[in-house]
């Protein structure tokens, strides 16, 4: 394990290191693991972290033999203390990019700053429409005919921050929240992997620690 040091020197050339944060079933995480395993994505998954015990996402990570940790939200008296503990734990893996992949907690501005603004989030709707924990349900309830998924640089708001990529998904007349979410997740996995691949080779600009954006590969 590397020492805690935050984003690495830009002169470093090696696979982009990511820490993936999950709360649920971790199907997006699994897609990333598979892409790395099959040599389709040249990134290093330094660790997978969760905010709760016993989720399928954690199991998937352990099954893949990845470094896995839980910073349990409910074990801390305040959100600030949980956030600080999460920040330190994630920082200990010195990630280039932190990926919120179905991570159902808002992190602080301090967390995001610690990782140079390189906090990637995936959301199952076409932001800025339908942010929040029920993006699929809300889109369906509104009656939109097209929704989709978004990968973006997250700030400390709820599903806000610069959009990197989006993919549209048509809503079918007989869709339920579950059926629609499943189709969105198919698009979401591809989008996330594509964004990570493009980031890793410098095709997409990443926030840099001086507050700007840079396009060099990791
Ligand atoms: C994804 O659709 C994500 O965007 C949303 O929750 C879902 C997580 O799915 N926030 P999984 O845990 O990757 O299966």
XYZ file of N, CA and C and ligand atoms in Angstrom:
668
model
N 0.840 -1.201 0.000
C 0.000 0.000 0.000
C 0.879 1.256 0.000
N 0.477 2.258 -0.771
C 1.244 3.500 -0.799
C 0.908 4.349 0.428
N 1.817 5.215 0.773
C 1.561 6.090 1.917
C 0.484 7.110 1.545
N -0.212 7.647 2.552
C -1.225 8.672 2.294
C -0.553 9.935 1.792
N -0.926 10.388 0.622
C -0.250 11.559 0.072
C -1.148 12.347 -0.875
N -2.375 11.879 -1.107
C -3.261 12.601 -2.004
C -2.887 12.337 -3.444
N -3.465 13.113 -4.384
C -3.186 12.883 -5.798
C -1.682 12.934 -6.078
N -1.230 12.063 -6.989
C 0.207 11.944 -7.207
C 0.736 13.034 -8.120
N 2.037 13.093 -8.119
C 2.743 14.006 -8.987
C 2.349 13.730 -10.438
N 2.110 14.791 -11.204
C 1.640 14.607 -12.566
C 2.699 13.957 -13.456
N 3.948 13.968 -13.007
C 5.000 13.362 -13.817
C 4.892 11.834 -13.803
N 4.148 11.300 -12.846
C 4.039 9.850 -12.720
C 3.308 9.287 -13.937
N 3.813 8.204 -14.488
C 3.106 7.549 -15.590
C 2.900 6.085 -15.246
N 1.695 5.721 -14.981
C 1.352 4.342 -14.665
C -0.145 4.262 -14.699
N -0.720 3.111 -14.433
C -2.177 3.032 -14.470
C -2.818 4.001 -13.472
N -3.907 4.587 -13.890
C -4.661 5.463 -13.001
C -5.186 4.627 -11.828
N -4.975 5.134 -10.631
C -5.437 4.418 -9.418
C -6.794 4.953 -9.001
N -7.732 4.037 -8.789
C -9.050 4.490 -8.343
C -9.451 3.798 -7.042
N -10.223 4.527 -6.242
C -10.940 3.920 -5.116
C -12.418 4.025 -5.470
N -13.140 2.914 -5.393
C -14.564 2.888 -5.735
C -15.376 2.802 -4.454
N -16.358 3.691 -4.327
C -17.236 3.691 -3.144
C -18.619 3.156 -3.530
N -19.128 2.227 -2.735
C -20.418 1.597 -3.037
C -21.299 1.552 -1.784
N -22.616 1.460 -2.025
C -23.551 1.265 -0.910
C -24.441 0.058 -1.142
N -24.572 -0.360 -2.394
C -25.613 -1.344 -2.700
C -25.104 -2.607 -3.336
N -25.737 -2.951 -4.455
C -25.446 -4.240 -5.083
C -24.126 -4.254 -5.847
N -23.631 -3.088 -6.210
C -22.303 -3.026 -6.822
C -22.209 -3.586 -8.234
N -23.311 -3.486 -9.005
C -23.225 -4.012 -10.373
C -22.326 -3.131 -11.248
N -22.328 -1.847 -10.990
C -21.397 -0.977 -11.724
C -19.955 -1.319 -11.354
N -19.730 -1.535 -10.071
C -18.396 -1.948 -9.609
C -17.976 -3.239 -10.313
N -18.900 -4.196 -10.385
C -18.579 -5.477 -11.018
C -18.173 -5.276 -12.479
N -18.868 -4.364 -13.150
C -18.529 -4.090 -14.556
C -17.116 -3.525 -14.671
N -16.743 -2.680 -13.719
C -15.389 -2.114 -13.730
C -14.366 -3.224 -13.454
N -14.662 -4.050 -12.454
C -13.762 -5.166 -12.133
C -13.579 -6.055 -13.373
N -14.695 -6.389 -14.028
C -14.619 -7.271 -15.205
C -13.810 -6.626 -16.327
N -14.036 -5.334 -16.535
C -13.302 -4.647 -17.609
C -11.799 -4.651 -17.327
N -11.441 -4.471 -16.060
C -10.015 -4.499 -15.695
C -9.467 -5.916 -15.875
N -10.233 -6.898 -15.381
C -9.798 -8.302 -15.464
C -9.593 -8.734 -16.912
N -10.473 -8.266 -17.806
C -10.394 -8.682 -19.206
C -9.451 -7.805 -20.032
N -8.768 -6.906 -19.352
C -7.794 -6.072 -20.051
C -8.417 -5.000 -20.925
N -9.687 -4.682 -20.667
C -10.356 -3.644 -21.469
C -10.193 -2.264 -20.842
N -9.740 -2.234 -19.610
C -9.611 -0.969 -18.883
C -8.321 -1.009 -18.077
N -7.416 -0.089 -18.410
C -6.116 -0.093 -17.748
C -6.133 0.860 -16.554
N -6.834 0.458 -15.501
C -6.791 1.211 -14.249
C -6.499 0.227 -13.121
N -6.001 0.778 -12.027
C -5.732 -0.058 -10.862
C -6.800 0.244 -9.814
N -7.566 -0.769 -9.426
C -8.554 -0.555 -8.361
C -7.810 -0.713 -7.040
N -7.453 0.427 -6.446
C -6.632 0.386 -5.233
C -7.433 -0.160 -4.057
N -8.725 0.145 -4.025
C -9.578 -0.340 -2.937
C -11.031 -0.069 -3.276
N -11.900 -0.793 -2.583
C -13.344 -0.562 -2.665
C -13.821 -0.286 -1.247
N -14.605 0.775 -1.088
C -15.092 1.135 0.241
C -16.603 1.239 0.269
N -17.165 0.977 1.448
C -18.620 1.066 1.612
C -18.945 1.837 2.891
N -20.180 2.328 2.942
C -20.636 3.084 4.118
C -21.467 2.216 5.041
N -21.604 0.935 4.700
C -22.405 0.019 5.515
C -21.870 -1.397 5.362
N -22.201 -2.227 6.359
C -21.717 -3.617 6.343
C -22.643 -4.495 5.504
N -22.099 -5.589 5.049
C -22.914 -6.683 4.533
C -23.582 -6.473 3.193
N -23.080 -5.574 2.353
C -23.737 -5.373 1.054
C -23.114 -6.286 0.002
N -23.856 -6.483 -1.064
C -23.374 -7.321 -2.155
C -22.154 -6.668 -2.828
N -22.139 -5.355 -2.825
C -20.985 -4.649 -3.408
C -19.695 -5.012 -2.693
N -19.751 -5.060 -1.362
C -18.584 -5.436 -0.553
C -18.196 -6.888 -0.853
N -19.214 -7.736 -0.955
C -18.962 -9.150 -1.259
C -18.281 -9.307 -2.618
N -18.781 -8.572 -3.601
C -18.187 -8.653 -4.947
C -16.713 -8.263 -4.898
N -16.437 -7.211 -4.128
C -15.064 -6.724 -4.032
C -14.169 -7.773 -3.380
N -14.656 -8.333 -2.277
C -13.874 -9.363 -1.580
C -13.671 -10.578 -2.477
N -14.723 -10.958 -3.202
C -14.624 -12.111 -4.101
C -13.566 -11.880 -5.179
N -13.419 -10.623 -5.572
C -12.426 -10.308 -6.611
C -11.029 -10.166 -6.011
N -10.937 -10.323 -4.687
C -9.630 -10.240 -4.033
C -9.115 -8.816 -3.889
N -10.034 -7.857 -3.934
C -9.616 -6.458 -3.828
C -9.545 -6.030 -2.366
N -8.696 -5.052 -2.102
C -8.666 -4.417 -0.788
C -10.040 -3.803 -0.554
N -10.681 -4.167 0.552
C -12.071 -3.757 0.794
C -12.192 -3.190 2.201
N -12.922 -2.100 2.333
C -13.081 -1.522 3.672
C -14.490 -0.964 3.851
N -14.903 -0.872 5.105
C -16.193 -0.261 5.441
C -15.931 0.843 6.452
N -16.419 2.035 6.165
C -16.460 3.102 7.170
C -17.952 3.324 7.417
N -18.447 2.641 8.433
C -19.888 2.549 8.658
C -20.461 3.884 9.159
N -21.350 4.435 8.350
C -21.960 5.730 8.682
C -22.597 5.694 10.074
N -23.208 4.561 10.403
C -23.949 4.474 11.671
C -23.068 4.269 12.893
N -21.763 4.112 12.674
C -20.868 3.917 13.814
C -20.271 5.228 14.319
N -20.656 6.323 13.680
C -20.073 7.620 14.064
C -21.146 8.529 14.628
N -20.821 9.271 15.694
C -21.834 10.135 16.315
C -22.286 11.277 15.403
N -21.396 11.744 14.539
C -21.796 12.842 13.646
C -21.349 12.540 12.224
N -22.033 13.198 11.273
C -21.668 13.058 9.865
C -20.233 13.547 9.628
N -19.876 14.634 10.332
C -18.534 15.207 10.142
C -17.459 14.204 10.535
N -17.696 13.481 11.632
C -16.693 12.499 12.075
C -16.613 11.328 11.095
N -17.774 10.908 10.588
C -17.770 9.836 9.581
C -17.013 10.301 8.333
N -17.317 11.523 7.912
C -16.708 12.066 6.697
C -15.183 12.148 6.849
N -14.740 12.585 8.019
C -13.289 12.707 8.259
C -12.630 11.324 8.236
N -13.305 10.338 8.838
C -12.743 8.978 8.846
C -12.695 8.409 7.434
N -13.752 8.655 6.668
C -13.786 8.166 5.280
C -12.665 8.819 4.462
N -12.506 10.114 4.670
C -11.477 10.848 3.931
C -10.100 10.239 4.187
N -9.792 10.004 5.454
C -8.466 9.464 5.799
C -8.282 8.072 5.217
N -9.328 7.270 5.306
C -9.209 5.892 4.811
C -8.991 5.889 3.291
N -9.785 6.681 2.588
C -9.631 6.728 1.128
C -8.257 7.288 0.768
N -7.845 8.324 1.482
C -6.540 8.953 1.189
C -5.391 7.977 1.393
N -5.569 7.021 2.287
C -4.492 6.070 2.559
C -4.156 5.224 1.332
N -5.047 5.192 0.347
C -4.791 4.428 -0.881
C -4.247 5.316 -2.008
N -4.071 6.602 -1.706
C -3.508 7.553 -2.672
C -4.148 7.439 -4.060
N -5.474 7.558 -4.136
C -6.113 7.415 -5.451
C -5.909 8.652 -6.328
N -5.877 8.422 -7.635
C -5.920 9.544 -8.578
C -7.347 10.050 -8.713
N -8.284 9.103 -8.691
C -9.708 9.426 -8.853
C -10.503 8.572 -7.861
N -11.498 9.187 -7.229
C -12.419 8.438 -6.365
C -13.747 8.322 -7.125
N -14.294 7.123 -7.175
C -15.520 6.884 -7.938
C -16.668 6.556 -6.994
N -17.698 7.382 -7.025
C -18.928 7.082 -6.296
C -19.809 6.276 -7.234
N -19.919 4.979 -6.944
C -20.656 4.090 -7.844
C -21.834 3.498 -7.070
N -22.919 4.281 -7.036
C -24.030 3.860 -6.201
C -23.717 4.063 -4.722
N -22.902 5.073 -4.428
C -22.577 5.408 -3.031
C -23.623 6.407 -2.571
N -24.461 5.991 -1.611
C -25.653 6.769 -1.295
C -25.429 7.756 -0.139
N -24.268 8.374 -0.093
C -23.990 9.402 0.922
C -23.371 10.618 0.244
N -23.728 11.767 0.779
C -23.102 13.004 0.332
C -21.807 13.167 1.123
N -20.730 13.469 0.428
C -19.469 13.725 1.133
C -19.241 15.234 1.205
N -18.314 15.635 2.066
C -18.094 17.067 2.298
C -17.213 17.684 1.211
N -17.213 19.014 1.195
C -16.313 19.737 0.285
C -14.860 19.427 0.634
N -14.581 19.195 1.915
C -13.214 18.855 2.336
C -12.764 17.536 1.723
N -13.686 16.569 1.694
C -13.373 15.273 1.081
C -12.972 15.492 -0.380
N -13.803 16.223 -1.094
C -13.566 16.398 -2.534
C -12.270 17.169 -2.774
N -12.029 18.155 -1.943
C -10.801 18.954 -2.077
C -9.563 18.084 -1.826
N -9.692 17.177 -0.863
C -8.561 16.309 -0.523
C -8.100 15.481 -1.731
N -9.073 15.184 -2.624
C -8.739 14.386 -3.801
C -8.684 15.249 -5.065
N -8.377 16.505 -4.852
C -8.142 17.409 -5.977
C -9.354 17.618 -6.861
N -10.552 17.399 -6.312
C -11.771 17.570 -7.111
C -12.052 16.370 -7.999
N -11.226 15.335 -7.877
C -11.399 14.166 -8.760
C -12.317 13.129 -8.105
N -13.546 13.520 -7.961
C -14.570 12.667 -7.355
C -15.664 12.465 -8.399
N -15.679 11.263 -8.954
C -16.554 10.945 -10.077
C -17.835 10.307 -9.547
N -18.973 10.734 -10.082
C -20.235 10.134 -9.654
C -21.022 9.647 -10.857
N -21.740 8.552 -10.659
C -22.648 8.115 -11.717
C -24.068 8.193 -11.189
N -24.961 8.669 -12.037
C -26.347 8.902 -11.596
C -27.321 8.353 -12.649
N -28.398 7.686 -12.199
C -29.308 7.068 -13.167
C -30.403 8.002 -13.682
N -30.008 9.176 -14.167
C -30.940 10.108 -14.824
C -30.091 11.099 -15.617
N -30.762 11.848 -16.475
C -30.045 12.852 -17.267
C -30.003 14.147 -16.462
N -28.966 14.301 -15.659
C -28.825 15.515 -14.849
C -28.761 16.735 -15.771
N -29.252 17.901 -15.357
C -29.671 18.218 -13.991
C -31.088 17.747 -13.654
N -31.733 16.984 -14.548
C -33.072 16.490 -14.207
C -32.960 15.326 -13.221
N -33.855 15.271 -12.314
C -34.033 14.154 -11.379
C -32.793 13.767 -10.586
N -32.227 14.711 -9.841
C -31.142 14.379 -8.917
C -31.715 13.647 -7.696
N -30.848 13.176 -6.843
C -31.310 12.567 -5.584
C -31.386 11.057 -5.651
N -31.836 10.477 -4.552
C -31.792 9.021 -4.375
C -32.813 8.282 -5.227
N -33.811 9.011 -5.788
C -34.869 8.320 -6.530
C -34.984 8.849 -7.958
N -33.845 8.984 -8.609
C -33.821 9.552 -9.959
C -34.667 8.775 -10.952
N -34.683 7.452 -10.833
C -35.450 6.636 -11.781
C -36.945 6.772 -11.485
N -37.291 6.631 -10.216
C -38.700 6.745 -9.801
C -39.260 8.128 -10.164
N -38.476 9.163 -9.909
C -38.954 10.526 -10.164
C -39.155 10.778 -11.659
N -38.256 10.242 -12.482
C -38.390 10.423 -13.933
C -39.648 9.721 -14.436
N -39.863 8.523 -13.921
C -41.041 7.748 -14.318
C -42.320 8.465 -13.882
N -42.321 8.954 -12.658
C -43.504 9.637 -12.118
C -43.804 10.919 -12.896
N -42.743 11.576 -13.365
C -42.952 12.815 -14.125
C -43.552 12.525 -15.491
N -43.252 11.330 -16.002
C -43.784 10.953 -17.309
C -42.861 11.274 -18.471
N -41.569 11.432 -18.195
C -40.643 11.696 -19.312
C -40.603 10.478 -20.228
N -40.338 10.719 -21.492
C -40.272 9.623 -22.467
C -38.841 9.163 -22.695
N -37.907 10.000 -22.301
C -36.488 9.655 -22.405
C -35.814 10.042 -21.097
N -35.060 9.138 -20.533
C -34.225 9.464 -19.380
C -32.845 8.891 -19.682
N -32.074 8.489 -18.674
C -30.749 7.964 -18.998
C -29.825 7.970 -17.806
N -28.568 8.203 -18.075
C -27.581 8.199 -16.994
C -26.524 9.269 -17.258
N -25.873 9.654 -16.189
C -24.891 10.737 -16.236
C -23.662 10.346 -15.440
N -22.485 10.608 -15.990
C -21.246 10.516 -15.213
C -20.701 11.940 -15.121
N -20.412 12.368 -13.896
C -19.987 13.766 -13.717
C -18.987 13.902 -12.581
N -18.255 15.004 -12.601
C -17.412 15.359 -11.456
C -18.340 15.881 -10.385
N -18.340 15.229 -9.228
C -19.281 15.621 -8.183
C -18.697 16.744 -7.329
N -19.552 17.683 -6.978
C -19.183 18.638 -5.944
C -19.935 18.228 -4.673
N -20.016 19.118 -3.692
C -20.604 18.708 -2.414
C -22.127 18.777 -2.412
N -22.728 19.047 -3.574
C -24.193 19.078 -3.654
C -24.753 17.691 -3.935
N -26.048 17.653 -4.159
C -26.699 16.374 -4.469
C -26.724 16.197 -5.987
N -25.832 15.362 -6.500
C -25.737 15.070 -7.932
C -25.510 16.316 -8.781
N -24.689 17.223 -8.250
C -24.315 18.413 -9.007
C -22.813 18.375 -9.302
N -22.403 19.213 -10.261
C -21.001 19.263 -10.671
C -20.904 19.008 -12.170
N -19.757 19.389 -12.782
C -19.607 19.334 -14.241
C -19.880 17.954 -14.850
N -20.731 17.954 -15.871
C -21.102 16.702 -16.553
C -20.001 16.287 -17.520
N -19.630 15.019 -17.476
C -18.626 14.471 -18.398
C -19.292 13.756 -19.563
N -20.265 12.898 -19.266
C -20.897 12.110 -20.328
C -22.298 11.692 -19.914
N -23.144 11.550 -20.928
C -24.508 11.090 -20.659
C -24.946 10.123 -21.749
N -25.885 9.276 -21.402
C -26.446 8.334 -22.368
C -27.958 8.309 -22.165
N -28.689 8.431 -23.253
C -30.152 8.434 -23.153
C -30.708 7.014 -23.156
N -31.799 6.831 -22.445
C -32.519 5.548 -22.421
C -34.006 5.864 -22.597
N -34.634 5.207 -23.559
C -36.056 5.450 -23.833
C -36.910 4.763 -22.765
N -37.934 5.486 -22.290
C -38.872 4.916 -21.319
C -39.969 4.175 -22.092
N -40.175 2.914 -21.763
C -41.224 2.125 -22.423
C -42.540 2.298 -21.663
N -43.649 2.136 -22.385
C -44.980 2.375 -21.800
C -45.235 1.503 -20.565
N -44.713 0.282 -20.596
C -44.996 -0.628 -19.472
C -43.856 -0.699 -18.454
N -42.950 0.275 -18.487
C -41.811 0.244 -17.566
C -42.243 0.376 -16.115
N -41.601 -0.394 -15.242
C -41.672 -0.161 -13.806
C -40.344 0.500 -13.424
N -40.264 0.957 -12.182
C -39.002 1.549 -11.729
C -37.870 0.528 -11.908
N -38.156 -0.730 -11.579
C -37.123 -1.775 -11.650
C -36.687 -2.029 -13.086
N -37.658 -2.186 -13.988
C -37.287 -2.514 -15.376
C -36.526 -1.361 -16.016
N -36.971 -0.144 -15.718
C -36.290 1.025 -16.286
C -34.884 1.147 -15.709
N -34.768 0.943 -14.394
C -33.447 1.072 -13.759
C -32.476 0.024 -14.314
N -32.982 -1.174 -14.548
C -32.107 -2.220 -15.101
C -31.566 -1.810 -16.456
N -32.423 -1.237 -17.324
C -31.936 -0.801 -18.657
C -30.972 0.373 -18.519
N -31.280 1.267 -17.580
C -30.370 2.404 -17.364
C -29.009 1.892 -16.896
N -29.036 0.888 -16.022
C -27.767 0.389 -15.486
C -26.895 -0.258 -16.570
N -27.524 -0.849 -17.557
C -26.747 -1.405 -18.677
C -25.980 -0.269 -19.367
N -26.699 0.838 -19.618
C -26.055 1.999 -20.255
C -25.037 2.633 -19.307
N -25.370 2.663 -18.038
C -24.534 3.318 -17.024
C -23.173 2.617 -16.891
N -23.201 1.288 -16.912
C -21.936 0.536 -16.793
C -21.021 0.849 -17.952
N -21.603 0.853 -19.160
C -20.776 1.133 -20.342
C -20.216 2.548 -20.286
N -21.069 3.461 -19.845
C -20.659 4.870 -19.794
C -19.534 5.060 -18.779
N -19.687 4.451 -17.604
C -18.673 4.596 -16.557
C -17.324 4.041 -17.028
N -17.364 2.874 -17.627
C -16.112 2.261 -18.092
C -15.484 3.109 -19.184
N -16.320 3.620 -20.076
C -15.801 4.456 -21.162
C -15.169 5.737 -20.606
N -15.819 6.347 -19.621
C -15.262 7.567 -19.017
C -13.939 7.255 -18.314
N -13.897 6.156 -17.578
C -12.651 5.795 -16.874
C -11.529 5.548 -17.883
N -11.872 4.862 -18.976
C -10.864 4.570 -20.004
C -10.329 5.868 -20.618
N -11.254 6.773 -20.945
C -10.836 8.036 -21.561
C -10.064 8.914 -20.585
N -10.451 8.850 -19.313
C -9.711 9.602 -18.289
C -8.294 9.062 -18.151
N -8.201 7.733 -18.142
C -6.914 7.079 -17.912
C -5.914 7.409 -19.013
N -6.415 7.634 -20.227
C -5.497 7.940 -21.337
C -5.432 9.438 -21.638
N -6.109 10.243 -20.835
C -6.004 11.687 -21.003
C -6.926 12.265 -22.058
N -7.916 11.505 -22.501
C -8.876 12.037 -23.489
C -9.910 12.946 -22.836
N -10.048 12.786 -21.528
C -10.972 13.634 -20.778
C -10.164 14.406 -19.746
N -10.455 15.685 -19.628
C -9.731 16.502 -18.658
C -10.195 16.188 -17.240
N -9.240 16.161 -16.334
C -9.550 15.935 -14.922
C -9.218 17.197 -14.140
N -9.962 17.468 -13.078
C -9.602 18.612 -12.240
C -8.161 18.445 -11.752
N -7.414 19.522 -11.710
C -6.059 19.420 -11.186
C -5.984 20.185 -9.873
N -4.962 19.894 -9.091
C -4.914 20.462 -7.743
C -4.789 21.988 -7.731
N -4.438 22.595 -8.884
C -4.371 24.061 -8.904
C -5.745 24.678 -9.202
N -6.771 23.831 -9.243
C -8.120 24.358 -9.454
C -8.536 24.368 -10.917
N -7.612 24.084 -11.838
C -7.957 24.057 -13.260
C -8.273 22.651 -13.724
N -8.228 22.447 -15.041
C -8.456 21.115 -15.601
C -7.211 20.733 -16.384
N -6.879 19.477 -16.400
C -5.719 19.045 -17.162
C -6.103 17.830 -18.001
N -5.391 17.638 -19.096
C -5.760 16.556 -20.001
C -4.693 15.476 -20.100
N -3.567 15.628 -19.385
C -2.542 14.597 -19.498
C -3.015 13.321 -18.823
N -2.545 12.185 -19.345
C -2.946 10.910 -18.776
C -2.328 10.737 -17.395
N -2.877 9.830 -16.630
C -2.341 9.575 -15.285
C -1.036 8.815 -15.379
C -26.837 3.023 -9.951
O -27.879 3.202 -10.888
C -26.353 4.344 -9.427
O -26.289 5.347 -10.365
C -27.424 4.643 -8.414
O -27.635 3.416 -7.782
C -27.339 2.378 -8.679
C -26.288 1.517 -8.039
O -26.255 0.280 -8.624
N -27.050 5.716 -7.541
P -25.129 -0.767 -8.256
O -24.913 -0.739 -6.757
O -23.897 -0.422 -9.028
O -25.709 -2.088 -8.699
